mmCIF file of C-alpha atoms and ligand atoms in Angstrom:
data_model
loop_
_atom_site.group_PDB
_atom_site.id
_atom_site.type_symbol
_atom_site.label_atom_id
_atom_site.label_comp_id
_atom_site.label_asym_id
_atom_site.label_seq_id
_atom_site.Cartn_x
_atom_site.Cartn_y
_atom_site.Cartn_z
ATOM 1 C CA UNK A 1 25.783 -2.253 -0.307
ATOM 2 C CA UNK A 2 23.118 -0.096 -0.180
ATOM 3 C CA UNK A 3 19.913 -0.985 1.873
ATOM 4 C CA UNK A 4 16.419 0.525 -0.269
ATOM 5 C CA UNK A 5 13.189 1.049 1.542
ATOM 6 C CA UNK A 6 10.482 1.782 -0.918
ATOM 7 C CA UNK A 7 6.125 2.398 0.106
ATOM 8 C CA UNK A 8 3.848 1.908 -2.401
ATOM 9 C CA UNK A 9 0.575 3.935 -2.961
ATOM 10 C CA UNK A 10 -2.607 3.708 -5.022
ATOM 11 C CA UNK A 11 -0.671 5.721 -7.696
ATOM 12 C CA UNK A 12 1.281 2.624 -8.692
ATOM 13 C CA UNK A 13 -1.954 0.613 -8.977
ATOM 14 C CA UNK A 14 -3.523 2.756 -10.993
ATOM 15 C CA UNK A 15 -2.197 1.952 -14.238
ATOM 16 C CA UNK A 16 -3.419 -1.613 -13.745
ATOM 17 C CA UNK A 17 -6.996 -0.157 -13.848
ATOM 18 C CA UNK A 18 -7.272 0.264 -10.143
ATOM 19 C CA UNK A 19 -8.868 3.606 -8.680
ATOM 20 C CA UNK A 20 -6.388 5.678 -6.328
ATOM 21 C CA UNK A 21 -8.562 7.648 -3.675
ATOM 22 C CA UNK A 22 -8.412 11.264 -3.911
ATOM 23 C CA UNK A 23 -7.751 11.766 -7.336
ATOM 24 C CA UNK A 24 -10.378 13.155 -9.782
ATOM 25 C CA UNK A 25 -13.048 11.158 -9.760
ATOM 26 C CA UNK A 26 -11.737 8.367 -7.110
ATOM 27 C CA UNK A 27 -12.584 6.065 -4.362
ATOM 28 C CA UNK A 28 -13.673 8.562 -1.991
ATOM 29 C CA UNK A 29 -15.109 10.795 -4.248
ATOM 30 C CA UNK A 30 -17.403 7.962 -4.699
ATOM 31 C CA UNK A 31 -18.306 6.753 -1.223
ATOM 32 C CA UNK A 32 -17.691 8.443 2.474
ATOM 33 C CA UNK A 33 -14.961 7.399 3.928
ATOM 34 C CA UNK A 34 -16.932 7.234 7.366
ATOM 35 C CA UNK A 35 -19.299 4.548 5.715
ATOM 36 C CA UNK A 36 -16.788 2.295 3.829
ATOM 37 C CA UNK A 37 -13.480 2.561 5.965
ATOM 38 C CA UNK A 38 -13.842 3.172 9.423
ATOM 39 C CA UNK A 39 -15.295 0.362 12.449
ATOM 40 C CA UNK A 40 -18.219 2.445 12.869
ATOM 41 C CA UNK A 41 -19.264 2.316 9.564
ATOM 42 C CA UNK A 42 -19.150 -1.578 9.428
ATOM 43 C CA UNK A 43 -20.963 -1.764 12.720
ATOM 44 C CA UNK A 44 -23.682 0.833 11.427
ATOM 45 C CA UNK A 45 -24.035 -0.891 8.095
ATOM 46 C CA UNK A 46 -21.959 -4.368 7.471
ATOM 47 C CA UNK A 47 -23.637 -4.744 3.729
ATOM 48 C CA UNK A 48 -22.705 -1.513 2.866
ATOM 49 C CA UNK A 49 -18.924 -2.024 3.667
ATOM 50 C CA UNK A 50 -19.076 -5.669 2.143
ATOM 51 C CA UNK A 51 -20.111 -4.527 -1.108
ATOM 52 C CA UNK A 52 -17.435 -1.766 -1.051
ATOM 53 C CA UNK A 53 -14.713 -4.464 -0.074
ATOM 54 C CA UNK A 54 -15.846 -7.302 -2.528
ATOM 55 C CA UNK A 55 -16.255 -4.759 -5.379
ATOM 56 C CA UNK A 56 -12.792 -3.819 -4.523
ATOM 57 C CA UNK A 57 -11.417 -7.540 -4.447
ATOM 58 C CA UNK A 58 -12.981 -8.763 -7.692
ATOM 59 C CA UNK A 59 -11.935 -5.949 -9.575
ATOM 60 C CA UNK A 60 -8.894 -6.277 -8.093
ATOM 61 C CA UNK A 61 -8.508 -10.074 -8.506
ATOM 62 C CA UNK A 62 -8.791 -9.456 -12.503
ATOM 63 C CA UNK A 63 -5.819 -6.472 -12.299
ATOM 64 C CA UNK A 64 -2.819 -7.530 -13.719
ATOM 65 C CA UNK A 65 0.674 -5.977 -12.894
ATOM 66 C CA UNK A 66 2.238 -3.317 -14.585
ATOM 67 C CA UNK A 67 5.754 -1.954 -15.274
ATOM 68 C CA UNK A 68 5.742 -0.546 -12.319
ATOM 69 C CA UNK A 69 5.384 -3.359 -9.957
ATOM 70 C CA UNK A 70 7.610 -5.402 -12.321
ATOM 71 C CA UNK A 71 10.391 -2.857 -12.323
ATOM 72 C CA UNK A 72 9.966 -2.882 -8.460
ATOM 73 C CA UNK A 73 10.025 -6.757 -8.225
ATOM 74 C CA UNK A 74 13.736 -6.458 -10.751
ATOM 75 C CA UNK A 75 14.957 -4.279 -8.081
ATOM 76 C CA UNK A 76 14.733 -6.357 -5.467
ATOM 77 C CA UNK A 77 16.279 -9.252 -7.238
ATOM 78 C CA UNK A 78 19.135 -7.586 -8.936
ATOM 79 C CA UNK A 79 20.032 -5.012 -6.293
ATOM 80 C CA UNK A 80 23.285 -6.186 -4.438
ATOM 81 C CA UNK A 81 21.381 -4.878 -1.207
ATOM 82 C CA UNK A 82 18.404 -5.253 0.971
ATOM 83 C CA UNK A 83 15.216 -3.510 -0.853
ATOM 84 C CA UNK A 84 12.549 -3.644 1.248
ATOM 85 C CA UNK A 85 8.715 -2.868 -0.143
ATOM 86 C CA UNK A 86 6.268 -1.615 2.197
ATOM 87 C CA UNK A 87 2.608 -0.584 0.589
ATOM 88 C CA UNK A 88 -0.587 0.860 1.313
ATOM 89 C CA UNK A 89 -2.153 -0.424 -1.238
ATOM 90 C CA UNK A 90 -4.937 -3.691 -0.382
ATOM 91 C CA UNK A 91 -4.165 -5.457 -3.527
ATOM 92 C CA UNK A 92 -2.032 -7.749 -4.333
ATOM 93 C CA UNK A 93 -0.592 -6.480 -7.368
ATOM 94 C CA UNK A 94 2.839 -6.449 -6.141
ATOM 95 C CA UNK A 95 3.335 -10.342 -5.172
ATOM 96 C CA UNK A 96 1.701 -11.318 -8.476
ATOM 97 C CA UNK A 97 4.732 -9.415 -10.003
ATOM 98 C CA UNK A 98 6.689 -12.139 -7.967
ATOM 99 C CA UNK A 99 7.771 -9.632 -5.614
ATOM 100 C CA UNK A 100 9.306 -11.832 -2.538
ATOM 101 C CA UNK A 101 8.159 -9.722 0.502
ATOM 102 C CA UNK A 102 5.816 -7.054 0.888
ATOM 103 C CA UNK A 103 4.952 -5.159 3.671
ATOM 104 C CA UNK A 104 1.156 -4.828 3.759
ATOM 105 C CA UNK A 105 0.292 -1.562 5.991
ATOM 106 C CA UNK A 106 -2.987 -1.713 5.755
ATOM 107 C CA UNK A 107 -3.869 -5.196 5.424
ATOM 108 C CA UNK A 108 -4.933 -6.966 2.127
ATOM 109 C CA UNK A 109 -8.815 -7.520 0.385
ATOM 110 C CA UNK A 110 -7.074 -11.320 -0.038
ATOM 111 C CA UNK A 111 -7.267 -11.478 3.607
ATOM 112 C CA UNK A 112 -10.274 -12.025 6.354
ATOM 113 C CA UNK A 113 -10.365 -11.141 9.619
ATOM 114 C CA UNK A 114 -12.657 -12.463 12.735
ATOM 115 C CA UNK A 115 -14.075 -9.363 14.548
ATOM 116 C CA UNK A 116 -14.290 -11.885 17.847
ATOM 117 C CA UNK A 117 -10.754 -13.994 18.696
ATOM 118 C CA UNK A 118 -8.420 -12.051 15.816
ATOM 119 C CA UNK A 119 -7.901 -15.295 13.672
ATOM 120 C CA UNK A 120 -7.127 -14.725 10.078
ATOM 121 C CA UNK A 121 -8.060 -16.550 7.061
ATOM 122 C CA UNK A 122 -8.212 -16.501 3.017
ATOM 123 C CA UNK A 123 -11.012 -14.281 2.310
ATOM 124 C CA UNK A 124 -13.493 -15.489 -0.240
ATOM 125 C CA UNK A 125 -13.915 -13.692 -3.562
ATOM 126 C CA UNK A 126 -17.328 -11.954 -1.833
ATOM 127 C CA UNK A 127 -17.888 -11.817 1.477
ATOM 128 C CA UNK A 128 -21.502 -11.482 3.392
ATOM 129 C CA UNK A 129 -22.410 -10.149 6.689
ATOM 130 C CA UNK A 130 -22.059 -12.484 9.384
ATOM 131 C CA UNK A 131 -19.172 -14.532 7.426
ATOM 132 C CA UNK A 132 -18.501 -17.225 10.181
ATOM 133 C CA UNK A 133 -15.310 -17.375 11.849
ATOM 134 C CA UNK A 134 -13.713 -20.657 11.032
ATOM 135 C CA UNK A 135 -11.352 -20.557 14.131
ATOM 136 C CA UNK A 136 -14.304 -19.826 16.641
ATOM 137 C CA UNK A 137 -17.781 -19.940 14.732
ATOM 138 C CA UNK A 138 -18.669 -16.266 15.951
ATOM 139 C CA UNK A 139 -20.441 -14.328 12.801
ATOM 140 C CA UNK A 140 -17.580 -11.291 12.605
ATOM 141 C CA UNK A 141 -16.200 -12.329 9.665
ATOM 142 C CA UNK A 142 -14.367 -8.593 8.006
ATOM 143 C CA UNK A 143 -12.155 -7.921 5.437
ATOM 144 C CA UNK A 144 -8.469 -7.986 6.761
ATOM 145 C CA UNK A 145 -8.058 -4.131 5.863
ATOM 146 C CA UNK A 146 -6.969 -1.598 8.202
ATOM 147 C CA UNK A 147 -9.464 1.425 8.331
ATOM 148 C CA UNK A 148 -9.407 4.887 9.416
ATOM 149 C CA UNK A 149 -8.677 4.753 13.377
ATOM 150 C CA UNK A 150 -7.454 1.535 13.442
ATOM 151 C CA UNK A 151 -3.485 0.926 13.813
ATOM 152 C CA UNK A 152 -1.478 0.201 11.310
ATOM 153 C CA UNK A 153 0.352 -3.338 11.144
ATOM 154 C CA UNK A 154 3.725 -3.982 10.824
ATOM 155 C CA UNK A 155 4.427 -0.559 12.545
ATOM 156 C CA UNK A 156 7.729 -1.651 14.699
ATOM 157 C CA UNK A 157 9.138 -3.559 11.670
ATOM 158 C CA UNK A 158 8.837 -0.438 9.288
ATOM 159 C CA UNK A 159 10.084 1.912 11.696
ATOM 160 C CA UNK A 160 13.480 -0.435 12.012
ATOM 161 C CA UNK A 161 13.950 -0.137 8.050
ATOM 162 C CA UNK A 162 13.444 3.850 8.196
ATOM 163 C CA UNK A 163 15.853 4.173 10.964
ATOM 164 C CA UNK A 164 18.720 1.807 8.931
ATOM 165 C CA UNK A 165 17.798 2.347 5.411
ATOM 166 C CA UNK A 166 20.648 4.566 2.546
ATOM 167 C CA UNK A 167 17.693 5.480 0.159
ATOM 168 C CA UNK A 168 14.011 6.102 0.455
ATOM 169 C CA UNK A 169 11.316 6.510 -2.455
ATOM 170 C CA UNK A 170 7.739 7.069 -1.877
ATOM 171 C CA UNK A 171 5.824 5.908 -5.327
ATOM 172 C CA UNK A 172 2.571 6.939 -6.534
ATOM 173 C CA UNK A 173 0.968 8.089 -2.772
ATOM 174 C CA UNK A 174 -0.406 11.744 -2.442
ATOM 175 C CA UNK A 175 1.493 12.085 1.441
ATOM 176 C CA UNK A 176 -1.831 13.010 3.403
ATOM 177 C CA UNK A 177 -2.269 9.783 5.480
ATOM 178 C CA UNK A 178 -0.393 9.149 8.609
ATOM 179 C CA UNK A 179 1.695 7.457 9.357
ATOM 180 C CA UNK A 180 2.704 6.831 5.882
ATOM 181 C CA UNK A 181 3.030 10.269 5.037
ATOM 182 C CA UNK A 182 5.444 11.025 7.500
ATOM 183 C CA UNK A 183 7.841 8.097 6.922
ATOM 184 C CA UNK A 184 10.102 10.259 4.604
ATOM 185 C CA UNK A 185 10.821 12.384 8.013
ATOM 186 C CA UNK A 186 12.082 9.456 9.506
ATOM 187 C CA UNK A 187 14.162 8.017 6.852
ATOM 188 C CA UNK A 188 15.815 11.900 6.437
ATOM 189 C CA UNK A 189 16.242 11.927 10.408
ATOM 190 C CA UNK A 190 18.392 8.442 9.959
ATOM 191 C CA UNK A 191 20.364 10.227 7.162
ATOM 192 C CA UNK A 192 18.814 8.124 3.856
ATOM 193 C CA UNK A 193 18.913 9.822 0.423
ATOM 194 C CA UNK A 194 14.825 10.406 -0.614
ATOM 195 C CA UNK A 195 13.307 10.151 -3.732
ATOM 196 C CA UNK A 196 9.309 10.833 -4.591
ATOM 197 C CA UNK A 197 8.280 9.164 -7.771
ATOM 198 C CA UNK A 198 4.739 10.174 -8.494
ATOM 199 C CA UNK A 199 2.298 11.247 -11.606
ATOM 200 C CA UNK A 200 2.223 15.026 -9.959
ATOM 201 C CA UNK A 201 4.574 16.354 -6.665
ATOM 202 C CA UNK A 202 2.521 15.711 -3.868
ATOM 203 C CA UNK A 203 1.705 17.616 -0.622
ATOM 204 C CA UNK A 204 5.089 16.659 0.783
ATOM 205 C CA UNK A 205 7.120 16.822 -1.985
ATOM 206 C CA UNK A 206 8.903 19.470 -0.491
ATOM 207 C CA UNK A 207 10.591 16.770 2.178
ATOM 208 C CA UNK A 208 12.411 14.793 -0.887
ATOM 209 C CA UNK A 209 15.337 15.471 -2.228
ATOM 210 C CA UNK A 210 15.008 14.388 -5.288
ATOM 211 C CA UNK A 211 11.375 14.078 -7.564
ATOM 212 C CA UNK A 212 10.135 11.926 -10.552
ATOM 213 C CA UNK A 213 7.677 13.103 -12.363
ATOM 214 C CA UNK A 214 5.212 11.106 -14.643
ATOM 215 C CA UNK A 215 2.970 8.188 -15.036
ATOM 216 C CA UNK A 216 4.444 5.295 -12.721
ATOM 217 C CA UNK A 217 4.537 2.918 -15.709
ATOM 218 C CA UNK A 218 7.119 4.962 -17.011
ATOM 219 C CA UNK A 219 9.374 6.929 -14.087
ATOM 220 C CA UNK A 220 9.855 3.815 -11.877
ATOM 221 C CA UNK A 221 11.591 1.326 -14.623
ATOM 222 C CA UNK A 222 13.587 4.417 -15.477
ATOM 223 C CA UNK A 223 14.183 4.737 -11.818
ATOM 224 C CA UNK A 224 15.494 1.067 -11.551
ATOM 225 C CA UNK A 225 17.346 1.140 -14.582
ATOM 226 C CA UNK A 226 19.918 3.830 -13.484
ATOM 227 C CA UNK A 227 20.082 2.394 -9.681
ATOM 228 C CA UNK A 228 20.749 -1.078 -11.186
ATOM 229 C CA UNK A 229 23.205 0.855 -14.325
ATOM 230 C CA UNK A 230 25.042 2.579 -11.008
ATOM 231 C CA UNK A 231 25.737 -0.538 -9.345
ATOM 232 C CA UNK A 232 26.816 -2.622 -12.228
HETATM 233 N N1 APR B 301 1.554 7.023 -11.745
HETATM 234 C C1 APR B 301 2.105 7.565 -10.625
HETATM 235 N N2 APR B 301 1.387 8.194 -9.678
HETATM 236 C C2 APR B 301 0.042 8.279 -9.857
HETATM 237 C C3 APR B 301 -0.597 7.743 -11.004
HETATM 238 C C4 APR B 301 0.220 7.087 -11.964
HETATM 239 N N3 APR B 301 -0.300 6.553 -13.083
HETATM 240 N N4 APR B 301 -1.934 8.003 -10.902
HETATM 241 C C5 APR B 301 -2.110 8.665 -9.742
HETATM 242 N N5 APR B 301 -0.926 8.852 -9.127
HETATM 243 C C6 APR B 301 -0.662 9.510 -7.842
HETATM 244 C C7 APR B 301 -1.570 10.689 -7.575
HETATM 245 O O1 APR B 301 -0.966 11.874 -8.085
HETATM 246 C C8 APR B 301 -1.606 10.712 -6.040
HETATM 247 O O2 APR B 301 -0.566 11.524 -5.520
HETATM 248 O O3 APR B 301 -0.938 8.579 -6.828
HETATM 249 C C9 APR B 301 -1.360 9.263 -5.642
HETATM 250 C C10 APR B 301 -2.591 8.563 -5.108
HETATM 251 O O4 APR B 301 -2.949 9.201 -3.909
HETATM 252 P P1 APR B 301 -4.199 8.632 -3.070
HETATM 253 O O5 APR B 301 -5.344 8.410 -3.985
HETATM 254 O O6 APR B 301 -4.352 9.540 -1.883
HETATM 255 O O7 APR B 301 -3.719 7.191 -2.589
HETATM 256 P P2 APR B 301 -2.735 6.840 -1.405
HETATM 257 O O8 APR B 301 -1.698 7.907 -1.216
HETATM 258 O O9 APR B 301 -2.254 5.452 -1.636
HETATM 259 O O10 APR B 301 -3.711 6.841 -0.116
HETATM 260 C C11 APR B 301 -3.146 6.450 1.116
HETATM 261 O O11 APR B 301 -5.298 6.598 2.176
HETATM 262 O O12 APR B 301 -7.546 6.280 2.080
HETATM 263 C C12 APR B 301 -6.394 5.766 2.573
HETATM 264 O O13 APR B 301 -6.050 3.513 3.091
HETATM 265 C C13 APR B 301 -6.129 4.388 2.012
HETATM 266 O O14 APR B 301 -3.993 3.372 1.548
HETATM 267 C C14 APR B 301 -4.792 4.523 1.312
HETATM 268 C C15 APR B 301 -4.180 5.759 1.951
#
C-alpha cells in the first residue's frame, strides 16, 4: 500500500494559537532572526535568546492540538501504509495529538542541549543562562533547537523516505527555508504524487501537483477523509 511522507510547518500550529514566522505580524517580524536563532546570537547575548525560547515553550506548553494535527495523527493509524511525519515546527503539538513518530527537523523547545559534550536532556519550563549540564557540569545549557547555520537533524533518515515515498504533502510551511523547502524536488525526482495544503499557495507552489487551499483546521481533515474514503 501506499507509503505517505508528510512535513509540517508553523501553518499547522497556528490555529492552536501559535505564531508562524513570516506571516503578518509574526515571529520574525517581532525579533531578528540574527539575535534569537542563530549561534552567534546566543553567544552575543544568551538572555536575550532564553527569553525568546522560554516565551516560546510556555506558550507553547498551554497550546492544545487542533484538527489538523488530529486528522494527521488518524492518518497514520488508519492508513494501510507507512505515513511518515516530519516537522519543522519546535512544539510538540503533534505527539500530544498521540501522533506515534515525528520527525523533529529542527529540534524541539521540550528539549535541552549541552553546548560542551552534546548530551541531551528534558528542558525545564524556563531556562537561564549558564543552565548546567547534568551529564558534564559545564554551564552551556541551550535549547535543543536547530538555528539558522546549524544542520538539520535527522537529515539521512528524511532523505530515505523522499527517495521511497508514493505521495508527498507539505502542510502549512511558506517553502523559503532549506532544506525543507526543497524536499518536494526530491520526492518528484523519486516519482511520488505531491500535494501542498496551506492557508495561501506558497513560493513553491508551483512544484506540487496538486494544492489545498484554506485554513489547516479545515483542508487537512478533508484531506484525510478522501485518502482514508479511497482506501476503504
Ligand atoms: N492553515 C494553514 N496554513 C497556514 C495557516 C493556517 N491556519 N496560517 C498560516 N499558514 C501558512 C502561511 O500561509 C505560510 O505559508 O503557514 C506558512 C507559515 O510559514 P512560515 O511562517 O515561514 O513558517 P515555516 O514555513 O514553518 O518556517 C520554516 O523557518 O524560521 C525558520 O525554523 C523556522 O521552522 C521554521 C522554518
Amino acid at each position: 500500500m501506499e507509503k505517505i511522507v508528510i512535513l509540517t510547518g508553523a501553518g499547522i500550529s497556528a490555529e492552536s494559537g501559535l505564531g508562524t514566522f513570516r506571516d503578518e505580524g509574526g515571529l520574525w517580524a517581532q525579533h531578528r532572526i540574527e539575535d534569537v536563532a542563530t549561534p552567534e546570537g546566543f553567544a552575543r547575548n544568551p538572555d536575550l535568546v532564553h527569553a525568546f525560547y522560554n516565551a516560546r515553550r510556555v506558550q507553547a506548553a498551554a497550546a492544545r492540538p487542533n484538527a489538523a494535527h488530529e486528522a494527521l495523527a488518524r492518518l497514520q493509524r488508519d492508513w494501510p501504509g507507512e505515513v511518515v511525519i516530519v516537522t519543522q515546527n519546535v512544539d510538540g503539538l503533534h505527539e500530544a495529538a498521540d501522533t506515534a513518530r515525528v520527525i523533529h527537523m529542527h529540534g524541539t523547545l521540550a528539549g535541552a542541549l549541552c553546548a560542551v559534550c552534546d548530551h541531551r536532556w528534558q528542558s525545564p519550563p524556563e531556562m537561564q543562562t549558564g543552565q548546567p549540564c547534568p551529564a558534564c557540569g559545564a554551564a552551556a545549557g541551550r535549547p535543543d533547537v536547530v538555528w539558522f547555520g546549524e544542520m538539520p537533524y535527522f537529515m539521512d533518515e528524511i532523505f530515505d523516505h523522499l527517495d521511497n515515498t508514493d505521495l508527498f504533502a507539505a502542510i502549512g510551511t511558506s517553502g523559503q527555508v532549506y532544506p525543507a523547502a526543497g524536499f518536494v524536488q526530491e520526492a518528484r525526482r523519486a516519482g511520488a504524487a505531491t500535494v501542498e495544503i496551506n492557508l495561501d499557495p506558497s513560493e513553491g507552489a508551483s512544484m506540487f501537483d496538486q494544492a489545498l487551499t484554506g485554513p489547516a483546521t479545515s483542508t487537512v481533515p478533508a484531506w484525510v477523509e478522501s485518502l482514508l474514503t479511497k482506501a476503504r
